[in-house]
């Protein structure tokens, strides 16, 4: 049966890359369509995600699904093979809990800390670090949040696994994620990016660094 | 012989998040012990069971602890197979999850912020909420009965708070979100939901809710707080 799988994404978006990682874990072939999210939104994007007009969007045999975590649950249910979630309902619930924590607490706190004006920075960094500390505790001696292999929480935390260290380099502030502050979480980021299936799903480091350096310069220019 | 199962639910009488879990358990016919928490004076039990977020609802099933209403709902659906909440088809499940997230972020958060804000902040939140409800109205227009079809399903449970809380928040906040003329499908769904045998006796008392939310709205509205995430 021929299956048509397409991803509307953006090269630098961690949300878009989450979906690509999930598909690669499952070994699903897909056609990737790059969206310019900063310019004009394409008719395709407006058609398939009229509610949010955002990437990523998964198209499976013409049927669209939006929201990266919703997409990943769909991928898990549709394609068997390497599991992204545990089978046991309680373990699954734990994975979903931590995924939600990453998505709704960690990422917004980290983003606020990165872009916060100097006078609000200390408080923003403190809050973000509290999130990272809590997240670190969820690793609990495991190699990945998912255990021996990358799972839903690892995928959801890809921003922390790859983007964050690059952003820290771009801003010159290393006070969020460091080996000194969060040794086990920092080690996890190394494990994460060394994983072969993850490597294939990451944007080019130099391009991402240049992108964030430009954004930092823009932000400084407007002060 | 089935093992005796111990199911406990830590809740707060007026929390819509707790109510969702109660609805799910009742639809499944699962017996549970309800433990009331005073969220303004959190117990050591709550702090032990949910140290990360310190919030209700918390479900305890044979000693296994789960927090976050969305996560609990999926756990309940997977653990007790009778009366399925989510659809069977993966694409329909994805749609249900999509709309659940949408409603939580745009309607629930929007309405709460409208209730707890003043002036321009309030208008902005109200506008967002109404625009979001227009999309929900469109979805409901395609349904005959409930989101779940003939019977109440996952999305009905997630959005069910609208039926009982929005009228109270409208009164407490001196605002209108759901004009029955502009939202005929939503209004019909609300009436069906409120009359459902498993729902109607679970609703917190309206007058008590009005006092509570009036108070909360005053407390939170007295300072400029920016957007409140729920």
Short mmCIF file of C-alpha atoms in Angstrom, two decimals, chain B:
data_model
loop_
_atom_site.label_atom_id
_atom_site.label_comp_id
_atom_site.label_asym_id
_atom_site.label_seq_id
_atom_site.Cartn_x
_atom_site.Cartn_y
_atom_site.Cartn_z
CA UNK B 1 -11.64 -12.85 40.75
CA UNK B 2 -10.67 -9.22 40.19
CA UNK B 3 -8.20 -7.73 42.61
CA UNK B 4 -9.63 -4.96 44.75
CA UNK B 5 -8.47 -1.75 43.24
CA UNK B 6 -7.76 1.34 45.21
CA UNK B 7 -8.48 4.57 43.38
CA UNK B 8 -8.17 7.92 45.11
CA UNK B 9 -8.62 11.37 43.70
CA UNK B 10 -7.22 14.50 45.34
CA UNK B 11 -9.36 17.41 44.31
CA UNK B 12 -10.72 20.84 45.07
CA UNK B 13 -14.48 21.35 45.01
CA UNK B 14 -14.51 24.07 42.36
CA UNK B 15 -11.63 22.98 40.13
CA UNK B 16 -12.77 22.29 36.55
CA UNK B 17 -9.63 20.16 36.10
CA UNK B 18 -10.68 17.87 38.94
CA UNK B 19 -14.24 17.72 37.64
CA UNK B 20 -12.98 16.36 34.33
CA UNK B 21 -11.34 13.43 36.05
CA UNK B 22 -14.47 12.72 38.09
CA UNK B 23 -16.54 12.68 34.90
CA UNK B 24 -14.13 10.23 33.28
CA UNK B 25 -14.17 7.91 36.29
CA UNK B 26 -17.98 8.02 36.48
CA UNK B 27 -18.36 7.27 32.77
CA UNK B 28 -16.08 4.27 33.26
CA UNK B 29 -17.97 3.22 36.37
CA UNK B 30 -14.80 3.25 38.46
CA UNK B 31 -15.27 3.62 42.21
CA UNK B 32 -12.94 6.08 43.85
CA UNK B 33 -12.32 7.81 47.14
CA UNK B 34 -12.42 11.59 46.85
CA UNK B 35 -10.10 13.61 49.06
CA UNK B 36 -10.77 17.33 49.27
CA UNK B 37 -7.72 19.59 49.28
CA UNK B 38 -7.62 23.19 50.33
CA UNK B 39 -5.41 24.56 47.55
CA UNK B 40 -4.80 27.74 49.53
CA UNK B 41 -3.43 25.69 52.39
CA UNK B 42 -1.83 22.68 50.73
CA UNK B 43 -1.57 19.47 52.69
CA UNK B 44 1.61 17.46 53.12
CA UNK B 45 -0.16 14.68 51.22
CA UNK B 46 -0.52 16.87 48.13
CA UNK B 47 3.06 18.12 48.39
CA UNK B 48 4.29 14.52 48.62
CA UNK B 49 2.16 13.21 45.79
CA UNK B 50 2.69 16.10 43.38
CA UNK B 51 5.95 17.75 44.40
CA UNK B 52 6.62 19.05 40.88
CA UNK B 53 3.47 21.09 40.36
CA UNK B 54 1.75 20.98 43.78
CA UNK B 55 -1.68 20.98 42.11
CA UNK B 56 -4.88 19.01 41.94
CA UNK B 57 -6.15 16.78 40.45
CA UNK B 58 -3.91 13.90 41.48
CA UNK B 59 -5.04 10.35 40.84
CA UNK B 60 -3.66 7.53 42.95
CA UNK B 61 -4.31 4.07 41.50
CA UNK B 62 -3.00 1.17 43.58
CA UNK B 63 -0.27 3.46 44.86
CA UNK B 64 0.67 4.83 41.41
CA UNK B 65 0.46 8.61 41.34
CA UNK B 66 -0.54 10.61 38.27
CA UNK B 67 -0.99 14.37 37.93
CA UNK B 68 -2.27 16.69 35.16
CA UNK B 69 -5.88 16.23 34.06
CA UNK B 70 -5.05 15.54 30.39
CA UNK B 71 -2.51 12.88 31.40
CA UNK B 72 -4.90 11.35 33.96
CA UNK B 73 -7.70 11.17 31.39
CA UNK B 74 -5.56 9.22 28.94
CA UNK B 75 -4.43 6.92 31.76
CA UNK B 76 -8.03 6.30 32.84
CA UNK B 77 -9.02 5.53 29.25
CA UNK B 78 -6.14 3.08 28.79
CA UNK B 79 -6.54 1.36 32.15
CA UNK B 80 -10.31 0.81 32.15
CA UNK B 81 -11.39 -0.31 28.70
CA UNK B 82 -15.17 -0.02 29.04
CA UNK B 83 -16.94 3.04 27.59
CA UNK B 84 -13.95 4.34 25.62
CA UNK B 85 -13.38 8.09 25.89
CA UNK B 86 -11.05 8.66 22.95
CA UNK B 87 -12.08 7.46 19.47
CA UNK B 88 -10.49 4.24 18.20
CA UNK B 89 -9.18 5.65 14.92
CA UNK B 90 -5.74 7.32 15.26
CA UNK B 91 -6.67 10.26 13.04
CA UNK B 92 -9.86 10.96 15.02
CA UNK B 93 -7.81 10.68 18.22
CA UNK B 94 -5.36 13.24 16.84
CA UNK B 95 -8.22 15.62 16.05
CA UNK B 96 -9.65 15.21 19.55
CA UNK B 97 -6.25 15.93 21.13
CA UNK B 98 -5.73 18.89 18.82
CA UNK B 99 -9.03 20.51 19.80
CA UNK B 100 -8.46 19.70 23.48
CA UNK B 101 -5.15 21.60 23.44
CA UNK B 102 -6.69 24.44 21.45
CA UNK B 103 -9.61 24.85 23.83
CA UNK B 104 -7.37 24.72 26.89
CA UNK B 105 -4.99 27.39 25.60
CA UNK B 106 -7.45 29.69 23.91
CA UNK B 107 -10.81 29.25 25.61
CA UNK B 108 -10.00 28.25 29.19
CA UNK B 109 -6.97 30.49 29.55
CA UNK B 110 -8.70 33.28 27.63
CA UNK B 111 -11.87 33.18 29.72
CA UNK B 112 -9.91 32.99 32.99
CA UNK B 113 -7.78 35.96 32.00
CA UNK B 114 -10.88 37.91 30.96
CA UNK B 115 -12.39 37.17 34.37
CA UNK B 116 -9.28 38.23 36.28
CA UNK B 117 -8.31 41.31 34.30
CA UNK B 118 -9.46 44.86 33.86
CA UNK B 119 -9.73 47.34 31.01
CA UNK B 120 -7.71 46.69 27.90
CA UNK B 121 -6.25 43.40 29.16
CA UNK B 122 -9.76 42.14 29.80
CA UNK B 123 -11.05 43.16 26.39
CA UNK B 124 -8.13 41.50 24.66
CA UNK B 125 -8.65 38.24 26.59
CA UNK B 126 -12.39 38.33 25.94
CA UNK B 127 -11.82 38.87 22.24
CA UNK B 128 -9.43 35.91 22.08
CA UNK B 129 -11.90 33.70 23.92
CA UNK B 130 -14.82 34.56 21.65
CA UNK B 131 -12.75 34.03 18.51
CA UNK B 132 -11.65 30.66 19.81
CA UNK B 133 -15.23 29.71 20.66
CA UNK B 134 -16.21 30.53 17.08
CA UNK B 135 -13.90 27.74 15.93
CA UNK B 136 -15.38 25.36 18.51
CA UNK B 137 -18.86 26.37 17.33
CA UNK B 138 -17.86 25.40 13.80
CA UNK B 139 -16.71 21.97 14.98
CA UNK B 140 -19.86 21.44 17.03
CA UNK B 141 -21.98 22.39 14.03
CA UNK B 142 -20.73 19.19 12.38
CA UNK B 143 -21.87 17.03 15.30
CA UNK B 144 -25.34 15.74 16.07
CA UNK B 145 -25.06 15.10 19.74
CA UNK B 146 -21.72 15.24 21.49
CA UNK B 147 -18.14 15.49 20.24
CA UNK B 148 -17.95 11.79 21.07
CA UNK B 149 -21.02 10.98 18.96
CA UNK B 150 -24.07 9.51 20.68
CA UNK B 151 -22.29 9.39 24.01
CA UNK B 152 -19.95 11.71 25.87
CA UNK B 153 -16.30 11.30 24.91
CA UNK B 154 -12.89 12.75 25.62
CA UNK B 155 -13.46 16.14 24.02
CA UNK B 156 -16.83 16.57 25.73
CA UNK B 157 -15.13 15.89 29.07
CA UNK B 158 -12.26 18.30 28.32
CA UNK B 159 -14.61 21.08 27.20
CA UNK B 160 -17.43 20.22 29.60
CA UNK B 161 -16.38 22.93 32.08
CA UNK B 162 -17.70 25.46 29.56
CA UNK B 163 -21.29 24.37 30.22
CA UNK B 164 -21.22 25.20 33.91
CA UNK B 165 -18.32 27.62 34.45
CA UNK B 166 -18.73 30.07 31.57
CA UNK B 167 -22.17 31.29 32.74
CA UNK B 168 -20.75 31.83 36.24
CA UNK B 169 -17.60 33.57 34.94
CA UNK B 170 -19.76 35.73 32.68
CA UNK B 171 -21.76 36.90 35.68
CA UNK B 172 -18.76 37.29 38.00
CA UNK B 173 -16.83 39.10 35.27
CA UNK B 174 -19.69 41.19 33.88
CA UNK B 175 -19.05 39.95 30.40
CA UNK B 176 -20.61 37.81 27.68
CA UNK B 177 -18.71 35.04 26.00
CA UNK B 178 -21.39 32.73 24.60
CA UNK B 179 -24.28 34.64 23.06
CA UNK B 180 -26.88 31.90 22.36
CA UNK B 181 -27.82 33.58 19.09
CA UNK B 182 -24.24 33.63 17.84
CA UNK B 183 -23.44 30.17 19.25
CA UNK B 184 -26.46 27.94 18.55
CA UNK B 185 -24.54 24.66 18.25
CA UNK B 186 -22.52 25.33 21.40
CA UNK B 187 -25.66 26.32 23.30
CA UNK B 188 -27.43 23.12 22.25
CA UNK B 189 -24.38 21.04 23.23
CA UNK B 190 -24.20 22.81 26.60
CA UNK B 191 -27.84 21.99 27.34
CA UNK B 192 -27.41 18.35 26.35
CA UNK B 193 -24.27 18.06 28.45
CA UNK B 194 -25.81 19.61 31.55
CA UNK B 195 -28.81 17.27 31.35
CA UNK B 196 -26.69 14.12 30.97
CA UNK B 197 -27.46 11.73 33.88
CA UNK B 198 -23.79 11.27 34.78
CA UNK B 199 -23.04 14.99 34.68
CA UNK B 200 -25.95 16.83 36.22
CA UNK B 201 -25.43 15.68 39.81
CA UNK B 202 -21.68 16.34 39.80
CA UNK B 203 -21.78 20.08 39.27
CA UNK B 204 -20.56 22.34 42.07
CA UNK B 205 -23.33 24.61 43.45
CA UNK B 206 -23.72 27.72 41.29
CA UNK B 207 -24.22 30.23 44.08
CA UNK B 208 -21.14 29.01 45.94
CA UNK B 209 -19.16 29.19 42.69
CA UNK B 210 -20.33 32.73 42.03
CA UNK B 211 -19.11 33.91 45.44
CA UNK B 212 -15.80 32.11 44.97
CA UNK B 213 -15.06 33.42 41.47
CA UNK B 214 -16.23 36.92 42.31
CA UNK B 215 -13.67 36.91 45.11
CA UNK B 216 -10.89 35.44 42.94
CA UNK B 217 -11.60 37.90 40.16
CA UNK B 218 -11.30 40.81 42.61
CA UNK B 219 -8.09 39.46 44.17
CA UNK B 220 -6.38 38.80 40.85
CA UNK B 221 -7.83 41.84 39.08
CA UNK B 222 -6.49 44.28 41.65
CA UNK B 223 -2.94 44.10 40.26
CA UNK B 224 -1.58 44.09 36.75
CA UNK B 225 -0.31 40.59 36.28
CA UNK B 226 0.17 39.98 32.59
CA UNK B 227 -1.24 36.86 30.98
CA UNK B 228 -1.98 34.08 33.47
CA UNK B 229 -1.19 30.60 32.20
CA UNK B 230 -3.42 27.91 33.63
#
